[in-house]
């Protein structure tokens, strides 16, 4: 069967659906090439002397792994010269990154978590890169952090790369969700699944159960009912998976359904959950909704949340529509 490359897919998307222009096409190809480089670096492991801690801390106060820093640098260097971006923002950097004055600026803003799931790096469990694309406001010379604070509905593209048994790139430009597998022999991304759809019903949930005693009552009630299974009000048994790598958990849900939860809890009201809105929850919410699923913060659509800070956190409930509606409904109750 003739395989379609990422480049061909993007050219046809631009030609037939006009969901992307030449500059956005370049942006996606540059990010995809950077993810390929990250994949090669990740897969070297100890052979590439890329494992372990970088002995530095990021804005989140988290100790950075060497591969966090390497992945961030790969994305920054790949994207600064092409003329497609006005500025960038990263989970690993406190402030936004301007495009060097020696390069032209473009119409887009790129946000990313360069290597999500870092706690899994040193134990060889799947990790990933998450990215989100916004349009820069017209006519500004140097973007500010404020220019990034747009709701998730403003995203023009979102995607992730998952570095697992296969390296895959999952992408949406607002016309469905499409999956590309890295052909390591050719060094190219090949379309392997078009228009991914999340089953509306599921028997699989993903949450870090060790936080159970801290959860607010709607989540306590919802998870208790899942655990009660066929003996409880749900009348069916559920299975649990938790990879502690959002990209891997979301990819499983995109592939076979499920509900992913990282709720706020009683420990620190100023930190509602662990996941960040701008470069984790928003891109994943766009992907999930484009695949027929749902994504809320327990109260409303994640994509509708008006951002106030670049690194703000948000509770996340996403995946199979029917389950997201149940747990969100319990919050309303
Ligand atoms: P916990 C990884 O650090 C991450 O940001 C997400 O990828 C993942 O879903 C979550 O945190 C795991 O959190 O509390 O299980 O370590």
CSV table of C-alpha atoms and ligand atoms in Angstrom, one decimal:
chain,number,residue,atom,x,y,z
A,1,UNK,CA,0.0,0.0,0.0
A,2,UNK,CA,1.4,3.4,-0.9
A,3,UNK,CA,2.2,5.3,2.3
A,4,UNK,CA,1.6,9.0,2.7
A,5,UNK,CA,4.4,11.1,4.3
A,6,UNK,CA,3.8,13.9,6.7
A,7,UNK,CA,4.9,16.4,4.1
A,8,UNK,CA,2.4,15.0,1.5
A,9,UNK,CA,-0.4,15.0,4.1
A,10,UNK,CA,0.3,18.7,5.0
A,11,UNK,CA,0.5,19.8,1.4
A,12,UNK,CA,-2.8,18.1,0.6
A,13,UNK,CA,-4.3,19.5,3.8
A,14,UNK,CA,-3.2,23.0,2.7
A,15,UNK,CA,-4.5,22.5,-0.9
A,16,UNK,CA,-7.8,20.8,-0.2
A,17,UNK,CA,-9.0,22.0,3.2
A,18,UNK,CA,-7.2,25.3,3.6
A,19,UNK,CA,-6.9,24.6,7.4
A,20,UNK,CA,-3.2,25.4,7.1
A,21,UNK,CA,-1.1,27.9,5.2
A,22,UNK,CA,2.5,27.5,4.0
A,23,UNK,CA,3.9,29.0,7.2
A,24,UNK,CA,1.9,26.7,9.5
A,25,UNK,CA,3.0,23.8,7.3
A,26,UNK,CA,6.6,24.8,7.8
A,27,UNK,CA,6.1,25.1,11.5
A,28,UNK,CA,4.6,21.6,11.8
A,29,UNK,CA,7.4,20.1,9.7
A,30,UNK,CA,10.1,21.8,11.8
A,31,UNK,CA,8.5,20.6,15.0
A,32,UNK,CA,8.2,17.1,13.6
A,33,UNK,CA,11.8,17.1,12.6
A,34,UNK,CA,12.8,18.3,16.1
A,35,UNK,CA,10.7,15.4,17.6
A,36,UNK,CA,12.6,13.0,15.4
A,37,UNK,CA,15.9,14.3,16.8
A,38,UNK,CA,14.5,14.0,20.4
A,39,UNK,CA,13.4,10.4,19.6
A,40,UNK,CA,16.9,9.6,18.5
A,41,UNK,CA,18.4,11.2,21.5
A,42,UNK,CA,15.9,9.5,23.9
A,43,UNK,CA,16.5,6.0,22.4
A,44,UNK,CA,20.3,6.3,22.9
A,45,UNK,CA,19.8,6.1,26.7
A,46,UNK,CA,22.9,5.3,28.6
A,47,UNK,CA,24.8,5.0,25.3
A,48,UNK,CA,24.3,8.6,24.6
A,49,UNK,CA,25.1,9.7,28.2
A,50,UNK,CA,21.7,11.5,28.2
A,51,UNK,CA,20.2,9.8,31.3
A,52,UNK,CA,20.0,11.1,34.8
A,53,UNK,CA,19.6,14.6,36.4
A,54,UNK,CA,20.9,17.8,34.9
A,55,UNK,CA,21.3,19.1,38.5
A,56,UNK,CA,19.3,22.1,37.6
A,57,UNK,CA,15.7,23.2,38.5
A,58,UNK,CA,13.0,24.5,36.1
A,59,UNK,CA,10.4,27.2,36.7
A,60,UNK,CA,8.2,24.5,38.2
A,61,UNK,CA,10.8,23.9,40.9
A,62,UNK,CA,11.3,20.4,39.5
A,63,UNK,CA,14.8,18.9,39.1
A,64,UNK,CA,15.5,18.7,35.4
A,65,UNK,CA,16.6,15.6,33.7
A,66,UNK,CA,19.4,15.9,31.1
A,67,UNK,CA,16.9,14.9,28.4
A,68,UNK,CA,14.5,17.7,29.5
A,69,UNK,CA,17.2,20.3,28.8
A,70,UNK,CA,18.4,18.5,25.6
A,71,UNK,CA,14.8,18.3,24.3
A,72,UNK,CA,14.1,22.0,25.1
A,73,UNK,CA,17.3,23.1,23.3
A,74,UNK,CA,16.4,21.0,20.2
A,75,UNK,CA,13.0,22.6,19.9
A,76,UNK,CA,14.3,26.1,20.5
A,77,UNK,CA,17.2,25.8,18.0
A,78,UNK,CA,15.0,24.1,15.4
A,79,UNK,CA,12.3,26.9,15.5
A,80,UNK,CA,14.2,30.1,15.8
A,81,UNK,CA,15.5,30.7,12.2
A,82,UNK,CA,12.6,29.6,10.0
A,83,UNK,CA,10.6,32.9,10.1
A,84,UNK,CA,7.4,31.1,11.1
A,85,UNK,CA,7.3,32.1,14.7
A,86,UNK,CA,6.8,35.3,16.6
A,87,UNK,CA,8.0,33.7,19.9
A,88,UNK,CA,8.0,30.5,21.9
A,89,UNK,CA,7.2,29.3,25.4
A,90,UNK,CA,8.2,26.1,27.2
A,91,UNK,CA,7.4,24.3,30.4
A,92,UNK,CA,11.2,24.4,31.1
A,93,UNK,CA,11.5,28.2,30.8
A,94,UNK,CA,10.1,30.8,33.2
A,95,UNK,CA,9.7,33.5,30.5
A,96,UNK,CA,8.8,33.4,26.8
A,97,UNK,CA,11.7,33.1,24.3
A,98,UNK,CA,11.9,35.9,21.7
A,99,UNK,CA,13.1,35.1,18.1
A,100,UNK,CA,16.7,36.4,17.7
A,101,UNK,CA,16.7,39.8,15.9
A,102,UNK,CA,18.9,38.3,13.1
A,103,UNK,CA,15.9,36.2,12.0
A,104,UNK,CA,12.5,37.2,10.6
A,105,UNK,CA,9.4,36.8,12.7
A,106,UNK,CA,6.3,34.9,11.7
A,107,UNK,CA,2.7,34.8,12.5
A,108,UNK,CA,2.6,32.0,15.0
A,109,UNK,CA,3.3,31.4,18.7
A,110,UNK,CA,4.6,27.9,19.7
A,111,UNK,CA,4.2,26.5,23.2
A,112,UNK,CA,5.6,23.1,24.3
A,113,UNK,CA,6.4,20.7,27.0
A,114,UNK,CA,9.6,19.4,25.4
A,115,UNK,CA,9.7,16.1,27.3
A,116,UNK,CA,6.6,15.1,29.3
A,117,UNK,CA,6.8,12.3,31.8
A,118,UNK,CA,10.4,12.8,32.7
A,119,UNK,CA,10.1,10.6,35.8
A,120,UNK,CA,9.9,7.7,33.3
A,121,UNK,CA,13.1,8.5,31.4
A,122,UNK,CA,15.5,6.6,33.5
A,123,UNK,CA,13.3,3.5,33.7
A,124,UNK,CA,12.7,3.2,30.0
A,125,UNK,CA,8.9,3.9,30.0
A,126,UNK,CA,7.3,5.9,27.2
A,127,UNK,CA,7.6,9.7,27.3
A,128,UNK,CA,6.6,12.4,24.9
A,129,UNK,CA,6.7,16.0,23.6
A,130,UNK,CA,3.5,18.1,23.6
A,131,UNK,CA,3.0,21.2,21.5
A,132,UNK,CA,0.4,23.9,20.9
A,133,UNK,CA,0.2,26.6,18.2
A,134,UNK,CA,-1.5,30.0,18.5
A,135,UNK,CA,-1.6,32.9,16.2
A,136,UNK,CA,0.4,35.9,17.3
A,137,UNK,CA,-1.7,39.2,17.5
A,138,UNK,CA,-1.4,41.3,14.3
A,139,UNK,CA,1.3,43.9,14.0
A,140,UNK,CA,3.1,43.5,17.3
A,141,UNK,CA,6.9,43.7,17.2
A,142,UNK,CA,8.0,41.7,20.2
A,143,UNK,CA,5.3,39.5,21.7
A,144,UNK,CA,4.8,39.6,25.5
A,145,UNK,CA,3.6,36.8,27.8
A,146,UNK,CA,0.2,38.4,27.6
A,147,UNK,CA,0.0,37.6,23.8
A,148,UNK,CA,0.3,33.9,24.7
A,149,UNK,CA,-2.7,34.0,27.2
A,150,UNK,CA,-5.3,32.9,24.6
A,151,UNK,CA,-8.0,30.3,25.4
A,152,UNK,CA,-7.5,26.8,24.0
A,153,UNK,CA,-10.2,27.4,21.4
A,154,UNK,CA,-7.8,29.8,19.7
A,155,UNK,CA,-5.3,27.0,18.9
A,156,UNK,CA,-4.7,26.5,15.2
A,157,UNK,CA,-2.8,23.2,15.7
A,158,UNK,CA,-1.9,20.9,18.5
A,159,UNK,CA,0.0,17.6,18.7
A,160,UNK,CA,2.3,15.3,20.5
A,161,UNK,CA,5.1,12.8,19.8
A,162,UNK,CA,5.1,9.7,21.9
A,163,UNK,CA,8.5,7.9,22.3
A,164,UNK,CA,7.5,4.4,22.9
A,165,UNK,CA,8.0,1.0,21.2
A,166,UNK,CA,7.1,3.0,18.1
A,167,UNK,CA,7.7,6.8,17.9
A,168,UNK,CA,4.5,8.3,16.8
A,169,UNK,CA,3.3,11.9,16.0
A,170,UNK,CA,-0.3,12.7,16.6
A,171,UNK,CA,-1.5,15.9,15.0
A,172,UNK,CA,-4.7,18.0,14.6
A,173,UNK,CA,-5.1,21.3,12.6
A,174,UNK,CA,-8.8,21.4,13.3
A,175,UNK,CA,-9.7,18.8,10.7
A,176,UNK,CA,-9.6,15.5,12.7
A,177,UNK,CA,-6.8,13.7,14.4
A,178,UNK,CA,-4.1,11.9,12.4
A,179,UNK,CA,-1.3,9.7,13.5
A,180,UNK,CA,2.2,9.3,11.9
A,181,UNK,CA,4.7,6.6,12.7
A,182,UNK,CA,8.4,7.3,12.4
A,183,UNK,CA,10.1,5.2,9.8
A,184,UNK,CA,13.6,5.0,11.3
A,185,UNK,CA,15.1,3.5,8.1
A,186,UNK,CA,13.9,6.4,5.9
A,187,UNK,CA,13.9,9.0,8.8
A,188,UNK,CA,10.4,10.1,7.7
A,189,UNK,CA,7.0,10.4,9.4
A,190,UNK,CA,4.4,8.1,7.7
A,191,UNK,CA,0.6,8.4,8.0
A,192,UNK,CA,-0.5,5.3,9.7
A,193,UNK,CA,-4.0,6.3,11.1
A,194,UNK,CA,-6.4,8.9,9.8
A,195,UNK,CA,-9.3,10.5,11.7
A,196,UNK,CA,-8.7,8.8,15.1
A,197,UNK,CA,-11.9,8.5,17.1
A,198,UNK,CA,-12.3,7.9,20.9
A,199,UNK,CA,-15.0,5.4,21.8
A,200,UNK,CA,-17.7,7.3,23.8
A,201,UNK,CA,-18.0,4.5,26.3
A,202,UNK,CA,-15.1,2.8,28.2
A,203,UNK,CA,-14.2,0.4,31.0
A,204,UNK,CA,-10.8,1.9,31.6
A,205,UNK,CA,-9.8,4.8,33.9
A,206,UNK,CA,-6.4,6.5,34.6
A,207,UNK,CA,-5.6,8.3,37.8
A,208,UNK,CA,-2.9,8.3,40.4
A,209,UNK,CA,-4.7,6.4,43.2
A,210,UNK,CA,-2.0,7.3,45.8
A,211,UNK,CA,-3.6,10.7,46.0
A,212,UNK,CA,-7.1,9.3,46.8
A,213,UNK,CA,-7.3,10.6,50.4
A,214,UNK,CA,-6.7,14.1,49.1
A,215,UNK,CA,-9.4,14.2,46.5
A,216,UNK,CA,-12.6,16.3,46.7
A,217,UNK,CA,-15.8,14.4,47.1
A,218,UNK,CA,-17.0,14.4,43.4
A,219,UNK,CA,-13.8,12.5,42.4
A,220,UNK,CA,-14.0,10.3,45.5
A,221,UNK,CA,-17.6,9.3,44.6
A,222,UNK,CA,-16.8,8.8,40.9
A,223,UNK,CA,-13.7,6.6,41.5
A,224,UNK,CA,-15.4,4.7,44.3
A,225,UNK,CA,-18.2,3.7,41.9
A,226,UNK,CA,-15.6,2.6,39.3
A,227,UNK,CA,-13.9,0.5,41.9
A,228,UNK,CA,-17.3,-1.0,43.0
A,229,UNK,CA,-17.7,-2.2,39.5
A,230,UNK,CA,-20.5,-4.7,38.8
A,231,UNK,CA,-21.4,-4.8,42.5
A,232,UNK,CA,-22.0,-1.0,42.5
A,233,UNK,CA,-24.2,1.6,40.7
A,234,UNK,CA,-22.2,1.4,37.5
A,235,UNK,CA,-23.1,-2.3,37.0
A,236,UNK,CA,-19.9,-3.1,35.2
A,237,UNK,CA,-16.3,-3.8,36.1
A,238,UNK,CA,-13.6,-1.2,35.2
A,239,UNK,CA,-9.9,-1.6,34.6
A,240,UNK,CA,-7.2,0.9,35.7
A,241,UNK,CA,-4.0,2.1,33.9
A,242,UNK,CA,-1.6,4.8,35.1
A,243,UNK,CA,1.7,5.3,33.1
A,244,UNK,CA,2.4,8.6,34.8
A,245,UNK,CA,3.3,9.9,31.4
A,246,UNK,CA,0.3,12.0,30.1
A,247,UNK,CA,1.3,11.5,26.5
A,248,UNK,CA,1.3,7.7,26.8
A,249,UNK,CA,-2.0,7.7,28.8
A,250,UNK,CA,-3.7,10.0,26.3
A,251,UNK,CA,-2.4,8.0,23.4
A,252,UNK,CA,-3.9,4.8,24.8
A,253,UNK,CA,-7.2,6.6,25.3
A,254,UNK,CA,-7.1,8.0,21.8
A,255,UNK,CA,-6.5,4.5,20.5
A,256,UNK,CA,-8.9,2.4,22.6
A,257,UNK,CA,-10.9,4.8,24.9
A,258,UNK,CA,-10.6,5.5,28.6
A,259,UNK,CA,-10.9,8.4,31.0
A,260,UNK,CA,-7.8,10.3,32.2
A,261,UNK,CA,-8.0,12.3,35.5
A,262,UNK,CA,-5.6,14.6,37.2
A,263,UNK,CA,-7.9,16.4,39.7
A,264,UNK,CA,-7.3,19.3,42.0
A,265,UNK,CA,-7.1,18.1,45.6
A,266,UNK,CA,-7.1,19.5,49.2
A,267,UNK,CA,-3.4,19.7,49.5
A,268,UNK,CA,-2.8,23.1,47.9
A,269,UNK,CA,-5.8,25.1,46.6
A,270,UNK,CA,-3.4,27.5,44.9
A,271,UNK,CA,-2.2,24.7,42.7
A,272,UNK,CA,-5.3,23.1,41.2
A,273,UNK,CA,-3.9,19.7,40.0
A,274,UNK,CA,-0.5,19.1,38.4
A,275,UNK,CA,-1.0,19.7,34.7
A,276,UNK,CA,-0.4,23.0,33.0
A,277,UNK,CA,-3.1,24.6,30.9
A,278,UNK,CA,-1.2,26.2,28.1
A,279,UNK,CA,1.1,23.4,26.9
A,280,UNK,CA,-0.4,20.2,28.3
A,281,UNK,CA,-4.1,20.5,29.0
A,282,UNK,CA,-5.0,22.8,26.0
A,283,UNK,CA,-3.3,20.8,23.3
A,284,UNK,CA,-4.5,17.5,24.6
A,285,UNK,CA,-8.0,18.9,25.0
A,286,UNK,CA,-8.0,20.1,21.3
A,287,UNK,CA,-6.8,16.6,20.2
A,288,UNK,CA,-9.4,14.8,22.4
A,289,UNK,CA,-12.3,16.9,21.2
A,290,UNK,CA,-11.2,16.6,17.6
A,291,UNK,CA,-11.4,12.8,18.1
A,292,UNK,CA,-14.9,12.9,19.5
A,293,UNK,CA,-14.0,12.9,23.2
A,294,UNK,CA,-14.5,15.5,25.9
A,295,UNK,CA,-12.0,17.5,28.1
A,296,UNK,CA,-13.1,19.4,31.2
A,297,UNK,CA,-11.6,20.9,34.4
A,298,UNK,CA,-14.5,19.4,36.3
A,299,UNK,CA,-16.7,22.4,35.8
A,300,UNK,CA,-16.4,23.3,32.0
A,301,UNK,CA,-14.5,22.8,28.8
A,302,UNK,CA,-10.8,23.2,29.2
A,303,UNK,CA,-10.6,24.9,25.8
A,304,UNK,CA,-12.9,27.7,27.1
A,305,UNK,CA,-10.7,28.6,30.2
A,306,UNK,CA,-9.4,32.2,29.9
A,307,UNK,CA,-5.7,31.9,30.9
A,308,UNK,CA,-4.2,34.2,33.5
A,309,UNK,CA,-0.6,32.9,33.8
A,310,UNK,CA,1.7,31.2,31.4
A,311,UNK,CA,2.4,28.2,33.7
A,312,UNK,CA,-1.0,28.0,35.4
A,313,UNK,CA,-2.2,24.6,36.4
A,314,UNK,CA,-5.7,23.2,35.8
A,315,UNK,CA,-7.6,20.0,36.9
A,316,UNK,CA,-8.0,17.6,33.9
A,317,UNK,CA,-10.7,15.1,33.1
A,318,UNK,CA,-10.5,13.9,29.5
A,319,UNK,CA,-11.3,11.0,27.2
A,320,UNK,CA,-14.4,9.0,26.4
A,321,UNK,CA,-17.3,11.4,26.3
A,322,UNK,CA,-19.7,9.4,28.5
A,323,UNK,CA,-17.3,9.1,31.4
A,324,UNK,CA,-16.1,12.7,31.3
A,325,UNK,CA,-19.8,13.7,31.4
A,326,UNK,CA,-20.4,11.5,34.5
A,327,UNK,CA,-17.5,12.8,36.5
A,328,UNK,CA,-18.1,16.4,35.5
A,329,UNK,CA,-21.8,16.0,36.4
A,330,UNK,CA,-20.8,14.9,39.9
A,331,UNK,CA,-18.9,18.2,40.3
A,332,UNK,CA,-22.1,20.1,39.3
A,333,UNK,CA,-24.1,18.1,41.9
B,1,LIG,P1,2.2,11.6,39.1
B,1,LIG,C1,4.6,13.9,34.2
B,1,LIG,O1,5.4,14.4,35.2
B,1,LIG,C2,3.2,14.5,34.4
B,1,LIG,O2,3.3,15.9,34.2
B,1,LIG,C3,2.3,13.9,33.4
B,1,LIG,O3,2.9,13.5,32.2
B,1,LIG,C4,1.7,12.7,34.1
B,1,LIG,O4,0.3,12.4,33.7
B,1,LIG,C5,1.7,13.2,35.6
B,1,LIG,O5,2.7,14.2,35.7
B,1,LIG,C6,2.1,12.1,36.5
B,1,LIG,O6,1.9,12.6,37.8
B,1,LIG,O7,1.6,12.4,40.3
B,1,LIG,O8,1.6,10.3,38.9
B,1,LIG,O9,3.7,11.5,39.2
